[in-house]
């Protein structure tokens, strides 16, 4: 499981990070390695370095996105009446928009430039990211000396570590300097206990956020000197660099007027402490601690889809795998598996307990004005980042999402009150920063989307379903989903016996209307799992709420079939919608109830068929993240071969050299990377092999012919069942299930059904 290359990233400067650099990360820090032999720049990120928020220059009166005045708008009932009698115009909605002053953007932290001062020619170059260890290695030879560099990001030690060494003593020569592209920062050079200390201290000009990085650079043997703000190592046996970074950010809402989102601490102190502590330990100790920590997560799942992976994945480098995709089955399967495991790698590297959740670019970002601010998008992208967590055995990576969503509730309550006139519960709309931004966006085309609260709650409920972690459900998750359910209990509009979301937009597609499939389905799902959570937790105080939700859920009509046999995206589909709107739009919002939802299953055959028609109409191409969704959707209509066609299209058009998913369409940039495509793909592949959303475990529900022989170990079904299986000629050979919860389960494979009572910790051989 290696991404390896026989050449460095295209340039020693950081260009096109999305196409070539190799990412490492420990959840809250990320680095991108270019690995050039002569000189390189190591890009470094820390998750909380954001412009914007309270006190920012861009928005001195930062208001969490809320418009300063009370929206002068019609009530939802009046809006609905205007839509029904044809008098509605978008002017009626202008007061429903938010403001983006002080929204800010995720910033690049700093970089380290390294000049290796080689004179001779470079031969035997190899650059690799080993997905099994989470270590990047660069090796090459100059003048008969083999040089090696290792880079890893340790979660337990909270640092990034880099070591440069050679196979001959005294051969390492190096000049290095730390820098930031901003001018609100100072770099100073000093002494650490056994090495040099580079201190980078800054204060963001925009919002005064303080930030600091510490680099302890320790040479083994040789001489060290400095000139012109550069450190020079000569004739060393090895040089090791310990990198830590911090800001004074604190994710804490203290009220509209008093919030600062600062912890009042000196970031240089915690950064220095971590770097020093790391240096005081042996390199091998740090290295093995990192590998053990990382492997404990990554190593839980192995996938083999019918080729000799050792030969496939390490016998051809990534550029060849991509260039030859479609030429040989062995090559293709190797790349498909590598990409699956890379998704898991990216999630582990950008989302660990006590960090912020993974943003659009995970934690990797090389610029101060990144695409879409490198923010959190709540109408699909953040949800997608967490889709693979449960099924690919990384449930704990969801915990940052739980605490982050919890932190948004106070401003989300203000949003609910201000824009929907709802005084119970919370909501948020399309996008957000790390400073509690929950308001609608600035344009009706994309900005209004309150059912995103229900959508994100589904990730949290899934965390519970995969782990059965009742404490986290009771103390963390239930209050969040109850708040979202209370919002919708109050926000829905009565229309005869129907309950409708008003106003309502299908994400980024079509008119302002009422009761889009997206809203109605997500609210249906929200009520469904809130009711289940009340039962699981036996919350007598909420039994009345449960009854109310049960009643309302019945009146939502979440999925209806339209003139073409499709699932309707809009309740009253305009007669000319087929010409007017984008049939192949990237958002497939009307199928949220198929995946990741539970509304459309084998138990609703007519809807399942309509979902298939809808997918047919949406086509087999799209931007990266949309392809990830489509793979999972095709898996849910049991069409493995079509899911595989989408995989091929994704790999051909939306995957960069470093396997980052690309947003390969539209503004602002053709090749911006977003890790949602990687994580959507990873979830989609898992969904082809195992499903568990409909009350039973469905084995190999959408196996494509080209994956006719293979095995997977360690996938998880809801209820906490670990699945190990082998198949050949598209037929299941062995199936073992380990129960981590002791719950009963029903297993289905084709026509075969087995109901099993299980004991916690026991393994069951089913086939
Ligand atoms: C959603 C998508 C766009 C893009 C953006 C970050 O709104 O519609 O394609 O991925 O998020």
XYZ file of C-alpha atoms and ligand atoms in Angstrom:
778
model
C 0.000 0.000 0.000
C 2.328 2.678 -1.269
C 1.988 5.727 -3.440
C 5.387 5.880 -5.035
C 6.958 7.937 -7.792
C 10.268 7.920 -9.584
C 10.419 11.700 -9.732
C 9.837 14.551 -7.328
C 6.731 16.702 -7.322
C 6.912 18.831 -10.444
C 8.870 21.706 -8.925
C 10.783 22.384 -5.737
C 8.525 25.345 -5.123
C 4.994 24.683 -3.997
C 3.015 24.742 -7.172
C -0.147 22.861 -7.851
C -0.238 21.207 -4.478
C -3.336 19.430 -5.626
C -1.512 17.579 -8.327
C 1.688 16.309 -6.837
C 2.633 16.848 -3.199
C 2.368 14.025 -0.685
C 0.248 14.781 2.386
C 0.963 13.768 5.967
C -1.099 14.813 8.957
C -1.726 14.145 12.615
C -5.299 15.388 12.711
C -4.582 19.025 13.564
C -1.362 19.673 11.604
C -0.716 18.805 8.004
C 2.311 18.948 5.754
C 2.784 18.523 2.017
C 6.037 17.013 0.821
C 7.456 17.886 -2.583
C 10.624 15.847 -2.111
C 12.843 17.447 -4.694
C 16.384 16.098 -4.454
C 18.240 19.420 -4.607
C 15.889 21.731 -2.809
C 12.386 21.452 -1.494
C 9.724 23.368 0.316
C 7.778 21.633 3.028
C 4.336 23.168 3.324
C 3.009 23.236 6.890
C -0.552 23.762 8.087
C -2.299 24.022 11.418
C -6.067 23.624 11.417
C -7.117 26.730 13.338
C -5.191 29.412 11.454
C -8.155 31.197 9.954
C -8.739 34.803 9.057
C -12.170 36.223 9.834
C -14.345 35.911 12.918
C -14.839 38.431 15.720
C -12.521 41.404 15.457
C -11.494 40.746 11.899
C -10.726 43.678 9.655
C -12.921 42.200 6.990
C -15.841 42.382 9.384
C -15.418 44.420 12.533
C -19.068 43.772 13.291
C -18.836 40.061 12.711
C -22.298 38.664 13.275
C -21.897 34.935 12.564
C -23.327 35.720 9.161
C -26.583 37.157 10.448
C -27.841 40.208 8.606
C -27.806 43.275 10.850
C -31.504 44.011 10.540
C -34.370 41.726 11.262
C -35.361 40.150 8.007
C -38.433 41.837 6.684
C -39.996 38.773 5.168
C -43.283 37.044 4.794
C -44.133 34.222 7.145
C -43.584 30.742 5.717
C -47.357 30.399 5.424
C -47.537 33.620 3.385
C -44.611 32.533 1.252
C -46.316 29.226 0.574
C -49.533 31.010 -0.384
C -47.581 33.255 -2.762
C -45.945 30.241 -4.353
C -49.253 28.523 -4.799
C -51.061 31.535 -6.266
C -48.140 32.409 -8.554
C -47.381 35.797 -6.993
C -44.052 34.669 -5.526
C -40.897 36.427 -6.736
C -37.377 36.098 -5.335
C -37.608 39.664 -4.037
C -39.730 38.252 -1.266
C -36.697 36.266 -0.102
C -34.066 38.995 -0.108
C -34.351 39.492 3.641
C -33.583 35.817 4.164
C -29.931 36.090 3.203
C -26.848 36.288 5.360
C -23.773 38.511 5.212
C -20.228 37.307 4.772
C -18.222 40.104 6.318
C -15.613 38.485 8.498
C -16.214 35.027 7.055
C -12.460 34.584 6.584
C -10.552 31.665 5.112
C -8.299 28.833 6.210
C -4.712 30.080 5.911
C -1.454 28.532 4.918
C 0.691 28.449 8.099
C 4.286 28.496 6.900
C 6.847 26.527 4.999
C 10.340 25.251 5.453
C 12.735 25.505 2.548
C 15.596 23.083 2.401
C 18.585 23.181 0.100
C 20.573 19.958 0.138
C 23.599 21.425 -1.601
C 24.221 18.443 -3.848
C 26.627 18.960 -6.715
C 26.459 15.700 -8.649
C 23.720 14.040 -10.660
C 20.804 12.421 -8.933
C 20.082 8.772 -9.741
C 17.751 6.085 -8.420
C 15.203 8.633 -7.195
C 12.155 7.314 -5.349
C 9.466 9.198 -3.449
C 6.826 7.250 -1.561
C 3.984 7.532 0.879
C 3.518 4.275 2.705
C -0.143 3.987 3.640
C 0.603 1.192 6.087
C 2.921 3.315 8.226
C 1.885 6.879 7.444
C 5.498 7.738 6.560
C 6.795 9.546 3.473
C 10.269 8.511 2.327
C 12.527 10.045 -0.313
C 15.637 8.127 -1.470
C 18.177 8.835 -4.166
C 21.860 8.626 -4.880
C 24.366 11.396 -5.578
C 28.070 10.730 -6.158
C 27.753 7.174 -4.857
C 26.043 8.210 -1.627
C 22.466 7.149 -0.860
C 20.418 9.855 0.794
C 17.165 9.202 2.616
C 14.541 11.505 4.091
C 11.678 10.402 6.276
C 8.663 12.511 7.181
C 5.791 11.651 9.500
C 3.125 13.457 11.519
C 2.660 12.001 14.970
C -0.759 12.249 16.630
C 0.442 11.112 20.078
C 3.413 13.524 20.092
C 1.562 16.371 18.316
C 4.495 17.103 15.985
C 5.722 16.627 12.456
C 9.120 15.007 12.251
C 11.576 14.909 9.393
C 14.923 13.160 9.291
C 17.612 13.436 6.639
C 20.391 10.840 6.619
C 22.862 9.113 4.322
C 24.608 5.759 4.075
C 28.035 7.348 4.618
C 29.012 9.319 7.715
C 29.338 13.066 7.419
C 27.539 13.271 4.067
C 24.550 15.446 4.971
C 24.861 19.102 4.010
C 21.879 21.319 4.328
C 20.767 24.929 4.391
C 17.300 25.605 5.714
C 14.984 28.469 6.512
C 11.402 28.849 7.680
C 9.106 31.396 6.130
C 5.567 32.512 5.580
C 4.146 34.279 2.571
C 2.496 36.796 4.912
C 4.279 39.758 6.389
C 2.560 39.543 9.777
C 5.190 37.139 11.033
C 8.714 37.133 12.459
C 11.237 34.367 12.160
C 14.069 34.184 14.700
C 16.944 31.782 15.041
C 18.244 30.628 18.406
C 19.495 27.687 20.365
C 17.642 24.654 21.650
C 19.175 22.244 24.096
C 20.804 20.007 21.531
C 20.256 21.823 18.317
C 19.065 25.002 16.705
C 15.682 26.533 17.322
C 13.739 28.383 14.653
C 10.818 30.340 16.067
C 8.127 31.675 13.842
C 5.724 34.036 15.625
C 2.921 35.855 13.932
C -0.298 37.685 14.425
C -2.765 37.581 11.563
C -3.214 41.103 10.285
C -6.872 40.390 9.612
C -8.078 39.262 13.021
C -5.141 39.406 15.406
C -5.017 35.632 15.823
C -1.621 34.737 17.228
C 0.240 31.835 15.798
C 3.576 30.201 16.319
C 5.658 27.394 14.953
C 8.791 25.945 16.484
C 11.383 23.967 14.580
C 14.071 22.226 16.562
C 16.787 21.183 14.137
C 19.310 18.728 15.506
C 22.393 17.556 13.629
C 24.326 14.370 14.369
C 27.996 15.213 13.936
C 29.399 17.867 11.580
C 29.180 21.638 11.985
C 26.325 24.016 12.298
C 26.395 27.715 11.492
C 23.995 30.342 10.271
C 23.936 33.206 7.821
C 21.258 35.547 6.491
C 18.521 33.942 8.540
C 19.411 30.515 7.299
C 20.731 27.534 9.189
C 23.623 25.621 7.689
C 24.623 22.053 8.504
C 27.851 20.687 7.087
C 29.173 17.143 7.066
C 26.523 15.845 9.444
C 25.624 12.153 9.684
C 21.960 13.090 9.951
C 19.721 16.069 10.625
C 16.370 15.707 12.395
C 13.702 18.413 12.466
C 10.857 18.492 15.006
C 8.024 20.795 13.967
C 5.131 21.988 16.061
C 2.580 24.715 15.512
C -0.200 26.356 17.487
C -2.529 29.346 17.523
C -4.456 31.045 20.312
C -7.781 29.932 18.786
C -10.406 28.377 21.004
C -13.666 27.058 19.642
C -15.946 28.721 22.157
C -19.054 30.803 21.543
C -19.592 33.287 24.355
C -22.415 35.344 22.882
C -22.861 37.663 19.934
C -21.053 40.565 21.533
C -18.456 38.858 23.677
C -17.185 35.960 21.603
C -13.505 36.161 20.825
C -12.646 32.566 19.872
C -9.311 32.992 21.690
C -7.813 31.031 24.572
C -5.646 33.863 25.895
C -2.562 31.652 25.856
C 0.798 32.207 24.235
C 0.880 29.787 21.267
C 4.696 29.819 21.202
C 4.776 28.125 24.601
C 2.733 25.088 23.701
C 4.471 24.772 20.343
C 7.895 24.968 22.028
C 6.915 22.471 24.674
C 5.765 19.883 22.135
C 8.839 20.292 19.938
C 11.167 20.018 22.954
C 9.400 16.998 24.332
C 9.604 15.264 20.980
C 13.303 16.036 20.646
C 14.026 14.668 24.104
C 12.864 11.247 22.941
C 14.726 8.953 20.586
C 13.848 9.268 16.907
C 13.129 5.556 16.682
C 10.899 5.798 19.756
C 8.878 8.619 18.188
C 8.783 6.817 14.873
C 7.523 3.558 16.304
C 5.014 5.310 18.528
C 3.636 7.055 15.444
C 3.509 3.879 13.375
C 1.782 1.948 16.172
C -0.769 4.707 16.729
C -1.515 5.100 13.042
C -1.551 1.396 12.271
C -4.026 0.717 15.053
C -6.549 2.526 12.868
C -5.378 2.021 9.329
C -4.601 -1.680 9.772
C -8.177 -2.566 10.652
C -9.232 -3.004 7.015
C -7.582 -4.896 4.196
C -9.059 -5.098 0.726
C -8.021 -7.308 -2.146
C -10.088 -7.285 -5.309
C -8.582 -10.011 -7.303
C -5.043 -9.074 -8.205
C -1.688 -9.568 -6.646
C -1.532 -6.298 -4.808
C 2.092 -6.490 -3.805
C 3.066 -6.706 -7.392
C 0.409 -4.302 -8.562
C 0.819 -1.499 -6.090
C 4.554 -1.508 -5.674
C 5.477 -2.816 -9.085
C 4.211 0.275 -10.855
C 4.425 3.823 -9.641
C 1.328 5.978 -9.310
C 1.865 7.937 -12.508
C 1.985 4.678 -14.417
C -1.023 3.284 -12.598
C -2.989 6.366 -13.597
C -1.664 6.588 -17.157
C -2.348 2.907 -17.784
C -5.700 2.803 -16.100
C -7.952 0.671 -18.250
C -5.063 -1.214 -19.852
C -4.566 -4.150 -17.517
C -6.894 -5.522 -14.851
C -4.071 -5.962 -12.388
C -3.025 -2.347 -12.768
C -6.625 -1.168 -12.452
C -7.435 -3.153 -9.350
C -4.213 -1.970 -7.708
C -5.158 1.654 -8.283
C -8.753 1.139 -7.124
C -7.597 -0.454 -3.874
C -4.901 2.159 -3.333
C -7.457 4.920 -3.761
C -9.817 3.213 -1.320
C -7.122 2.967 1.340
C -5.934 6.499 0.569
C -9.385 7.760 1.561
C -8.986 6.080 4.927
C -5.463 7.508 5.190
C -6.712 11.045 4.556
C -9.453 10.750 7.150
C -7.065 9.436 9.816
C -4.581 12.189 8.941
C -7.070 15.055 9.128
C -9.576 14.096 11.813
C -8.633 12.637 15.165
C -10.291 13.083 18.561
C -9.896 16.658 19.887
C -9.111 18.194 16.501
C -11.415 20.210 14.269
C -13.208 18.188 11.578
C -11.636 17.739 8.150
C -12.441 20.742 5.946
C -12.799 20.824 2.155
C -9.059 20.273 1.813
C -8.649 18.097 4.861
C -6.007 20.124 6.664
C -3.824 20.788 3.612
C -3.836 24.189 2.032
C -1.057 26.145 0.387
C -2.671 29.559 0.064
C -4.397 32.330 1.958
C -7.329 32.612 -0.410
C -8.091 28.976 -1.055
C -11.043 27.822 -3.146
C -14.277 28.190 -1.179
C -12.138 29.439 1.716
C -11.236 25.789 2.388
C -14.249 25.899 4.684
C -16.976 23.561 5.871
C -19.757 23.040 3.348
C -22.860 21.609 4.957
C -24.987 20.743 1.946
C -23.002 17.586 1.102
C -19.240 18.032 1.425
C -18.718 17.774 5.169
C -21.197 14.912 5.403
C -19.322 13.099 2.646
C -16.011 13.520 4.439
C -17.410 11.355 7.217
C -19.374 8.778 5.217
C -16.576 6.202 5.192
C -15.827 6.509 8.909
C -18.203 3.879 10.302
C -18.153 1.244 7.567
C -14.365 1.365 7.104
C -13.745 0.931 10.817
C -12.682 4.472 11.697
C -15.642 5.559 13.794
C -13.557 7.523 16.294
C -12.501 9.845 13.471
C -16.107 11.152 13.579
C -15.708 12.500 17.120
C -14.287 15.875 15.960
C -17.446 16.322 13.911
C -19.609 15.678 16.972
C -17.863 18.303 19.091
C -17.694 20.821 16.259
C -21.422 20.595 15.509
C -22.122 20.919 19.226
C -20.094 24.137 19.236
C -22.309 25.603 16.506
C -25.554 25.195 18.404
C -25.618 28.590 20.187
C -25.229 30.574 16.970
C -27.399 28.034 15.153
C -30.178 28.820 17.656
C -29.894 32.487 16.759
C -30.082 31.561 13.065
C -33.207 29.495 13.700
C -34.882 32.339 15.560
C -33.837 35.101 13.217
C -34.557 33.469 9.872
C -37.296 30.974 10.652
C -38.843 32.607 13.688
C -38.327 29.329 15.529
C -37.414 29.652 19.174
C -36.599 25.999 19.850
C -33.647 24.225 18.299
C -30.879 25.166 15.928
C -29.983 25.068 12.280
C -27.274 26.124 9.868
C -27.171 26.648 6.147
C -24.708 26.037 3.328
C -21.254 26.873 4.576
C -19.383 27.811 7.697
C -16.074 28.828 9.216
C -14.526 27.956 12.598
C -16.128 31.005 14.252
C -19.706 29.825 14.554
C -20.972 30.991 11.159
C -24.414 29.415 10.783
C -26.425 31.968 8.790
C -27.721 31.533 5.245
C -25.321 32.447 2.444
C -25.421 35.648 0.459
C -27.165 34.318 -2.618
C -30.424 32.493 -3.076
C -28.808 30.254 -5.645
C -26.966 28.381 -2.940
C -27.372 30.121 0.373
C -30.621 28.807 1.913
C -30.517 25.244 3.170
C -31.732 24.711 6.749
C -32.213 20.945 6.356
C -28.442 20.653 6.425
C -28.840 20.358 10.189
C -30.720 17.086 9.619
C -28.160 15.929 7.059
C -25.186 16.326 9.392
C -27.106 14.687 12.249
C -27.268 11.566 10.117
C -23.458 11.289 10.351
C -23.727 11.558 14.116
C -26.508 8.989 14.367
C -24.459 6.684 12.163
C -21.556 7.054 14.584
C -23.870 5.557 17.180
C -25.203 2.817 14.900
C -21.716 1.605 14.021
C -20.343 1.745 17.566
C -23.326 1.440 19.887
C -21.511 3.967 22.082
C -24.500 4.819 24.289
C -22.613 7.333 26.446
C -21.652 9.476 23.470
C -25.192 9.196 22.127
C -26.684 10.289 25.440
C -24.265 13.058 26.333
C -23.110 14.451 23.019
C -25.172 13.351 20.058
C -28.729 13.241 21.353
C -28.797 16.910 22.454
C -27.625 17.899 18.983
C -30.163 15.828 17.068
C -32.948 16.764 19.461
C -32.165 20.442 18.775
C -32.397 19.847 15.032
C -35.647 17.887 15.449
C -37.157 20.658 17.595
C -36.258 23.154 14.896
C -38.127 21.165 12.267
C -41.009 20.323 14.579
C -41.614 24.074 14.681
C -40.527 25.111 11.197
C -42.713 22.868 9.033
C -45.786 24.464 7.499
C -49.199 22.787 7.552
C -50.804 22.387 4.151
C -53.902 20.292 4.614
C -52.624 17.050 6.025
C -49.171 17.642 4.597
C -46.222 19.175 6.335
C -43.884 21.184 4.126
C -40.490 22.832 4.420
C -40.986 26.452 3.274
C -39.105 28.087 1.633
C -37.111 25.238 0.206
C -34.300 24.859 -2.332
C -32.711 21.782 -3.764
C -29.022 22.449 -3.071
C -27.567 24.766 -5.679
C -30.143 23.711 -8.223
C -33.463 25.102 -9.310
C -35.992 27.563 -7.969
C -36.980 28.767 -4.544
C -40.009 26.649 -3.836
C -41.476 24.521 -1.057
C -40.964 20.934 0.075
C -38.033 19.908 -2.094
C -37.228 16.224 -1.866
C -33.961 17.135 -0.133
C -35.648 18.921 2.753
C -38.557 16.513 3.113
C -36.322 13.430 3.038
C -33.726 14.731 5.428
C -36.339 15.884 7.912
C -38.034 12.471 7.620
C -34.714 10.762 8.403
C -34.060 13.176 11.277
C -37.416 12.464 12.883
C -36.851 8.762 12.339
C -33.559 8.551 14.174
C -34.564 11.032 16.862
C -37.499 8.725 17.636
C -35.136 5.744 17.712
C -32.683 7.589 19.945
C -35.444 8.403 22.430
C -36.212 4.671 22.554
C -32.590 3.560 22.866
C -31.957 6.031 25.677
C -35.420 5.401 27.189
C -35.989 9.121 27.717
C -39.346 9.299 29.483
C -39.217 13.102 29.415
C -39.153 13.019 25.637
C -41.892 10.441 25.001
C -44.307 13.233 24.178
C -41.827 14.675 21.684
C -41.486 11.209 20.215
C -45.245 11.013 19.635
C -45.272 14.430 17.999
C -42.405 13.489 15.717
C -44.097 10.195 14.813
C -47.190 12.084 13.806
C -45.277 14.671 11.803
C -43.045 12.125 10.122
C -46.115 10.456 8.590
C -47.125 13.724 6.957
C -43.881 14.493 5.107
C -44.275 12.511 1.830
C -40.525 12.429 1.385
C -40.246 10.768 -2.021
C -42.610 11.047 -4.954
C -42.381 9.741 -8.498
C -42.552 12.184 -11.420
C -43.469 12.194 -15.081
C -40.302 10.460 -16.262
C -40.532 7.763 -13.613
C -37.900 9.603 -11.574
C -37.794 10.670 -7.940
C -38.999 14.244 -8.077
C -36.506 16.851 -6.964
C -39.173 19.524 -6.475
C -42.685 18.959 -5.138
C -44.447 20.804 -7.934
C -42.024 20.161 -10.733
C -42.351 23.007 -13.248
C -43.530 21.529 -16.547
C -40.466 22.873 -18.349
C -37.987 21.781 -15.686
C -36.344 19.267 -17.964
C -35.215 22.037 -20.309
C -34.758 24.679 -17.696
C -32.623 22.926 -15.153
C -29.511 20.862 -15.297
C -30.488 17.241 -15.770
C -26.936 16.207 -14.980
C -26.467 18.522 -12.022
C -23.722 17.433 -9.614
C -26.002 17.530 -6.569
C -28.254 14.491 -6.514
C -30.195 15.845 -3.597
C -33.447 14.034 -4.361
C -31.650 10.762 -3.607
C -30.450 11.664 -0.113
C -33.046 9.157 1.043
C -31.332 6.408 -0.999
C -27.819 7.127 0.181
C -26.886 7.926 2.854
C -30.538 7.681 3.901
C -32.910 4.809 4.526
C -36.158 5.868 2.839
C -35.578 4.163 -0.504
C -34.714 0.478 -0.092
C -35.794 -2.936 -1.352
C -38.840 -2.482 0.853
C -39.992 0.333 -1.466
C -39.503 -1.284 -4.898
C -41.270 1.454 -6.863
C -39.111 4.141 -5.308
C -36.008 2.026 -5.830
C -36.816 1.779 -9.520
C -37.487 5.533 -9.649
C -34.119 6.119 -7.998
C -32.498 4.061 -10.730
C -34.243 6.198 -13.366
C -33.051 9.325 -11.582
C -29.470 8.108 -11.649
C -29.797 7.283 -15.308
C -30.921 10.821 -16.015
C -28.115 12.342 -13.920
C -25.509 10.591 -16.088
C -22.139 9.033 -15.385
C -19.916 12.090 -15.230
C -19.553 14.943 -12.753
C -17.089 16.721 -10.547
C -15.046 14.624 -8.106
C -17.223 14.573 -4.989
C -20.371 13.990 -7.000
C -18.814 10.855 -8.489
C -18.196 9.566 -4.968
C -21.879 10.035 -4.160
C -22.988 8.426 -7.414
C -20.874 5.337 -6.712
C -22.603 4.871 -3.374
C -26.019 5.557 -4.930
C -25.438 2.993 -7.676
C -24.408 0.521 -4.993
C -27.702 1.161 -3.205
C -29.635 0.287 -6.364
C -27.536 -2.911 -6.532
C -25.783 -2.008 -9.745
C -22.156 -2.939 -9.186
C -21.124 -2.708 -12.815
C -22.481 0.793 -13.173
C -20.847 1.796 -9.902
C -17.626 0.537 -11.379
C -18.128 2.592 -14.514
C -18.366 5.645 -12.276
C -15.161 4.581 -10.536
C -13.457 4.492 -13.915
C -14.728 7.956 -14.785
C -13.647 9.344 -11.438
C -10.153 7.941 -11.825
C -9.855 9.154 -15.411
C -11.052 12.694 -14.873
C -11.043 13.706 -11.243
C -7.967 12.268 -9.592
C -4.634 14.075 -9.358
C -1.151 12.600 -9.392
C -1.070 12.456 -5.628
C -4.538 10.869 -5.758
C -6.282 13.919 -4.280
C -9.821 14.246 -5.626
C -10.293 17.165 -7.983
C -13.110 19.598 -8.331
C -12.678 19.358 -12.049
C -15.311 21.797 -13.181
C -16.594 25.294 -12.766
C -15.402 28.248 -10.773
C -13.277 29.225 -9.060
C -10.614 26.901 -10.395
C -10.536 23.932 -12.619
C -8.244 21.795 -10.580
C -8.949 22.691 -6.968
C -8.656 19.634 -4.823
C -11.264 18.589 -2.297
C -10.844 15.503 -0.173
C -14.599 14.838 -0.226
C -14.121 13.047 -3.558
C -11.592 10.724 -1.924
C -13.837 10.037 1.028
C -16.982 9.690 -1.071
C -15.179 7.168 -3.257
C -13.981 5.251 -0.203
C -17.521 5.118 1.215
C -18.908 4.122 -2.181
C -16.502 1.193 -2.558
C -17.407 -0.039 0.925
C -21.091 0.257 0.027
C -20.558 -2.009 -2.985
C -19.242 -4.728 -0.674
C -21.407 -4.336 2.396
C -24.608 -2.514 3.294
C -26.394 -2.329 6.623
C -28.825 0.581 6.487
C -32.065 -1.336 5.994
C -32.126 -3.327 9.223
C -29.991 -6.222 8.018
C -26.468 -6.899 6.823
C -26.349 -7.195 3.052
C -23.266 -9.070 1.859
C -21.735 -8.198 -1.528
C -24.807 -6.259 -2.657
C -23.190 -4.592 -5.676
C -20.102 -6.531 -6.678
C -18.969 -5.586 -10.197
C -17.907 -8.378 -12.527
C -14.353 -7.056 -12.650
C -14.000 -7.597 -8.903
C -14.979 -11.233 -9.337
C -12.440 -12.594 -6.898
C -11.280 -10.980 -3.708
C -11.453 -10.559 0.018
C -12.053 -7.863 2.554
C -11.359 -7.867 6.253
C -12.495 -5.443 8.889
C -15.420 -3.586 7.311
C -18.130 -2.790 9.852
C -21.891 -3.202 9.655
C -24.286 -1.114 11.746
C -24.767 -2.772 15.089
C -20.993 -3.097 15.462
C -20.357 -6.265 13.430
C -16.934 -6.702 11.884
C -17.100 -8.487 8.562
C -14.364 -10.643 7.026
C -15.111 -12.376 3.743
C -13.679 -13.992 0.630
C -15.312 -14.495 -2.713
C -14.426 -15.949 -6.084
C -16.186 -15.935 -9.446
C -18.560 -13.376 -7.913
C -19.712 -15.924 -5.272
C -19.193 -15.710 -1.560
C -16.775 -18.374 -0.262
C -16.295 -17.497 3.395
C -17.945 -15.085 5.790
C -17.011 -14.415 9.391
C -18.712 -11.930 11.642
C -17.316 -10.621 14.900
C -19.822 -9.047 17.236
C -18.450 -6.068 19.145
C -21.768 -5.282 20.829
C -23.609 -8.547 21.483
C -26.634 -7.310 19.512
C -28.624 -9.689 17.292
C -28.290 -9.335 13.540
C -29.789 -10.575 10.296
C -27.409 -11.473 7.492
C -28.488 -11.648 3.882
C -26.556 -12.801 0.889
C -28.728 -13.016 -2.227
C -31.649 -15.275 -1.202
C -29.857 -16.567 1.852
C -30.968 -15.155 5.240
C -29.559 -15.946 8.661
C -30.798 -14.478 11.922
C -28.140 -14.546 14.571
C -28.088 -13.826 18.278
C -24.573 -12.797 19.167
C -22.360 -12.550 22.206
C -20.072 -9.548 22.517
C -16.535 -10.337 21.422
C -17.436 -13.612 19.667
C -16.631 -14.487 16.099
C -19.180 -16.390 13.994
C -18.299 -18.409 10.945
C -21.322 -18.047 8.683
C -19.905 -19.585 5.530
C -20.731 22.536 -2.925
C -20.654 22.105 -4.374
C -19.531 22.665 -5.144
C -18.267 22.719 -4.314
C -18.512 23.438 -3.028
C -17.309 23.508 -2.143
O -21.507 23.612 -2.732
O -21.828 22.361 -5.071
O -19.357 21.838 -6.246
O -17.822 21.423 -4.025
O -19.496 22.762 -2.307
